[in-house]
Amino acid sequence: MLLEVIATNLTDVKDAAQFGADRIELSPAMTELGITPSYGLMNKTMEAVSIPVNVMVRPHSQSFVYNKNDVETMKSDIEMIKNLGANGIVIGALTPEQTVDEEVIKQLLDVADGLEVTFHRAFDFARNQLEALECLAKYSQITTILTAGGDYKAPDAIPQLNQLIHLAKDTHLSIMVGHGLRAETFADVYHQIEPQAFHFGSGVRVNDSFDKSLDADKIKKIKQIMQVS
C-alpha cells in the first residue's frame, strides 16, 4: 500500500520525505488543480530526496482540453522531467465531449517512454468513468488512475470507487484514491475500499489547507492505519 503526498514547493518536498510519504506528486497551484512546476523546483526536488517523485504536467488551469500549442508545451516539459531523473509524470486530457483525448495522450506517451504514468483527476470529469477506464486500459504505459470516484470527495463515492477498483483488477491499471481524504476520518474510508494507493493533499496539512505546511502527525497517523490494517 502506497501513500502519495502532494508537494507544492521545496519545503513540502523535504517535509514529505522526512514525515514518511512513499511517493511525492510535485504539483504547485493546487487551488487550480495543479500545474507544471518550474525547472528550478523540479531540479532542486530531484537533488533533495531519494523517494520517487511524479511530476504534474499541465500547462494551464483553464480546463483539461488541450490544443496543439498546449501539447507541444507538455511534450517539452516531459523531456525535461525525464532528463532531471523523475520517477514519473501525472497527465490527463479530455476532448470537448469529455471523453479521454487519445490523440493527446498518445503524443505524450511517445515522449514519456521510460517514465511511470498516472492519469490524474481529469478522469473524474469524464462523461463516463467506466468508458474512460476501458480506454486507458489500452495503454500499458499508464500504470495508475487517480480518482475520487467522480466529481465528488472520495469519502462520498465509496460504491463508485469500489466498482472502479473491481474493474481495474482485470487490467494492468491500479486505482489511487484521492481528493477529500482527511487523517481524522481516513480509517473509516480505508476499511471500505481496497485500492493500491492513497493520495493526500490538503488533508495532511495544518488546518487542512494548502496555505499551510505539511503536518507530520497527520502523515504518521495515516501510515499507522495503513500498516496496522
Coordinates of C-alpha atoms in Angstrom, one line a residue, residues 31-202:
T31 CA -6.2 25.7 -5.8
E32 CA -6.3 25.4 -9.6
L33 CA -5.9 21.6 -9.5
G34 CA -2.2 21.8 -10.2
I35 CA 0.1 22.9 -13.0
T36 CA 3.6 22.0 -14.2
P37 CA 6.2 23.1 -11.7
S38 CA 9.2 25.3 -12.7
Y39 CA 12.5 23.9 -13.8
G40 CA 14.1 25.2 -10.6
L41 CA 11.6 23.4 -8.4
M42 CA 12.0 20.1 -10.3
N43 CA 15.7 20.3 -10.3
K44 CA 16.0 21.0 -6.6
T45 CA 13.4 18.4 -5.8
M46 CA 15.4 15.7 -7.5
E47 CA 18.5 16.8 -5.6
A48 CA 16.8 16.8 -2.3
V49 CA 15.0 13.5 -1.9
S50 CA 15.5 9.8 -2.8
I51 CA 11.9 8.7 -2.7
P52 CA 10.0 8.6 -6.1
V53 CA 8.7 11.9 -7.5
N54 CA 6.0 12.1 -10.1
V55 CA 5.6 15.5 -11.7
M56 CA 2.4 17.1 -12.8
V57 CA 2.3 18.0 -16.5
R58 CA -0.4 20.6 -17.0
P59 CA 0.4 23.8 -18.9
H60 CA -2.6 25.8 -17.7
S61 CA -5.6 25.6 -15.4
Q62 CA -8.3 26.6 -17.9
S63 CA -9.5 23.1 -18.4
F64 CA -8.4 19.6 -19.3
V65 CA -8.9 20.2 -23.0
Y66 CA -5.6 21.0 -24.8
N67 CA -4.8 22.4 -28.2
K68 CA -1.7 21.9 -30.4
N69 CA 0.3 24.6 -28.5
D70 CA -0.5 23.1 -25.2
V71 CA 0.6 19.6 -26.4
E72 CA 3.9 21.0 -27.7
T73 CA 4.5 22.6 -24.3
M74 CA 3.7 19.4 -22.4
K75 CA 6.0 17.3 -24.6
S76 CA 8.9 19.7 -24.0
D77 CA 8.2 19.6 -20.2
I78 CA 8.1 15.8 -20.3
E79 CA 11.5 15.7 -22.0
M80 CA 12.9 18.0 -19.2
I81 CA 11.3 15.8 -16.5
K82 CA 13.0 12.7 -17.9
N83 CA 16.3 14.5 -18.1
L84 CA 16.1 15.5 -14.5
G85 CA 15.5 11.9 -13.3
A86 CA 11.9 12.0 -12.1
N87 CA 10.1 8.7 -11.4
G88 CA 7.1 9.6 -13.5
I89 CA 4.6 12.1 -14.8
V90 CA 1.0 12.9 -14.0
I91 CA -1.1 13.7 -17.1
G92 CA -4.7 13.8 -18.3
A93 CA -6.5 15.1 -21.3
L94 CA -10.2 15.2 -22.3
T95 CA -12.0 16.1 -25.5
P96 CA -14.6 18.8 -25.6
E97 CA -17.1 15.9 -25.4
Q98 CA -15.5 14.8 -22.1
T99 CA -14.0 11.6 -23.3
V100 CA -10.3 10.7 -22.9
D101 CA -8.4 12.6 -25.6
E102 CA -6.5 9.6 -27.0
E103 CA -4.7 11.7 -29.7
V104 CA -3.1 13.9 -27.0
I105 CA -2.4 11.0 -24.7
K106 CA -0.6 9.1 -27.4
Q107 CA 1.7 12.0 -28.2
L108 CA 2.6 12.5 -24.5
L109 CA 3.2 8.8 -24.0
D110 CA 5.5 8.7 -27.0
V111 CA 7.7 11.3 -25.3
A112 CA 7.3 9.7 -21.8
D113 CA 9.0 6.4 -22.7
G114 CA 10.6 5.0 -19.5
L115 CA 8.5 7.1 -17.1
E116 CA 5.8 5.9 -14.8
V117 CA 2.5 7.5 -15.8
T118 CA -0.5 8.4 -13.7
F119 CA -3.7 9.7 -15.3
H120 CA -4.9 12.4 -13.0
R121 CA -8.3 13.6 -11.9
A122 CA -9.3 14.7 -15.3
F123 CA -10.7 11.1 -15.1
D124 CA -13.3 12.4 -12.6
F125 CA -14.6 14.9 -15.1
A126 CA -15.0 12.4 -17.9
R127 CA -18.6 11.8 -19.1
N128 CA -18.4 8.1 -18.1
Q129 CA -15.7 6.7 -15.9
L130 CA -16.2 3.1 -16.9
E131 CA -15.8 4.2 -20.5
A132 CA -12.7 6.2 -19.6
L133 CA -11.2 3.3 -17.7
E134 CA -11.7 0.9 -20.6
C135 CA -10.0 3.4 -22.8
L136 CA -7.0 3.9 -20.6
A137 CA -6.5 0.2 -20.2
K138 CA -5.4 0.1 -23.8
Y139 CA -2.2 2.0 -22.9
S140 CA 0.3 -0.1 -21.0
Q141 CA 2.5 2.9 -20.1
I142 CA -0.3 4.3 -17.9
T143 CA 0.0 2.5 -14.6
T144 CA -2.3 4.4 -12.3
I145 CA -5.6 6.3 -12.3
L146 CA -6.0 9.0 -9.6
T147 CA -9.7 9.3 -8.8
A148 CA -12.2 10.4 -6.2
G149 CA -14.9 8.3 -7.9
G150 CA -16.2 11.3 -9.9
D151 CA -16.7 15.0 -9.2
Y152 CA -17.0 14.3 -5.5
K153 CA -14.9 14.0 -2.4
A154 CA -13.7 10.4 -2.2
P155 CA -15.4 9.5 1.0
D156 CA -18.7 10.4 -0.7
A157 CA -18.2 8.0 -3.6
I158 CA -17.3 4.7 -2.0
P159 CA -19.6 2.5 -4.2
Q160 CA -18.2 4.0 -7.4
L161 CA -14.6 3.7 -6.2
N162 CA -15.2 0.0 -5.3
Q163 CA -16.6 -0.5 -8.8
L164 CA -13.6 1.1 -10.4
I165 CA -11.2 -0.9 -8.3
H166 CA -13.0 -4.1 -9.2
L167 CA -12.9 -3.3 -12.9
A168 CA -9.3 -2.3 -12.8
K169 CA -8.3 -5.7 -11.4
D170 CA -8.7 -7.2 -14.8
T171 CA -6.3 -4.7 -16.3
H172 CA -2.7 -3.6 -15.6
L173 CA -4.1 -0.4 -14.1
S174 CA -4.1 0.4 -10.4
I175 CA -6.6 2.8 -8.7
M176 CA -5.2 5.5 -6.5
V177 CA -7.8 7.2 -4.3
G178 CA -7.5 10.9 -3.6
H179 CA -9.4 14.1 -3.0
G180 CA -11.3 14.9 0.1
L181 CA -9.4 12.5 2.3
R182 CA -8.7 13.6 5.9
A183 CA -6.4 12.0 8.5
E184 CA -9.2 12.1 11.1
T185 CA -11.7 10.1 9.1
F186 CA -9.2 8.0 7.0
A187 CA -9.7 4.8 8.9
D188 CA -13.4 4.6 8.1
V189 CA -12.6 5.1 4.3
Y190 CA -9.7 2.7 4.4
H191 CA -11.8 -0.2 5.7
Q192 CA -14.4 0.3 3.0
I193 CA -12.2 0.2 -0.1
E194 CA -9.1 -1.7 -1.4
P195 CA -7.1 0.5 -3.7
Q196 CA -3.3 0.0 -4.1
A197 CA -2.5 3.6 -3.2
F198 CA -3.9 6.7 -1.5
H199 CA -3.2 10.3 -2.5
F200 CA -3.3 13.1 0.1
G201 CA -3.2 16.9 -0.5
S202 CA -4.7 19.4 1.9

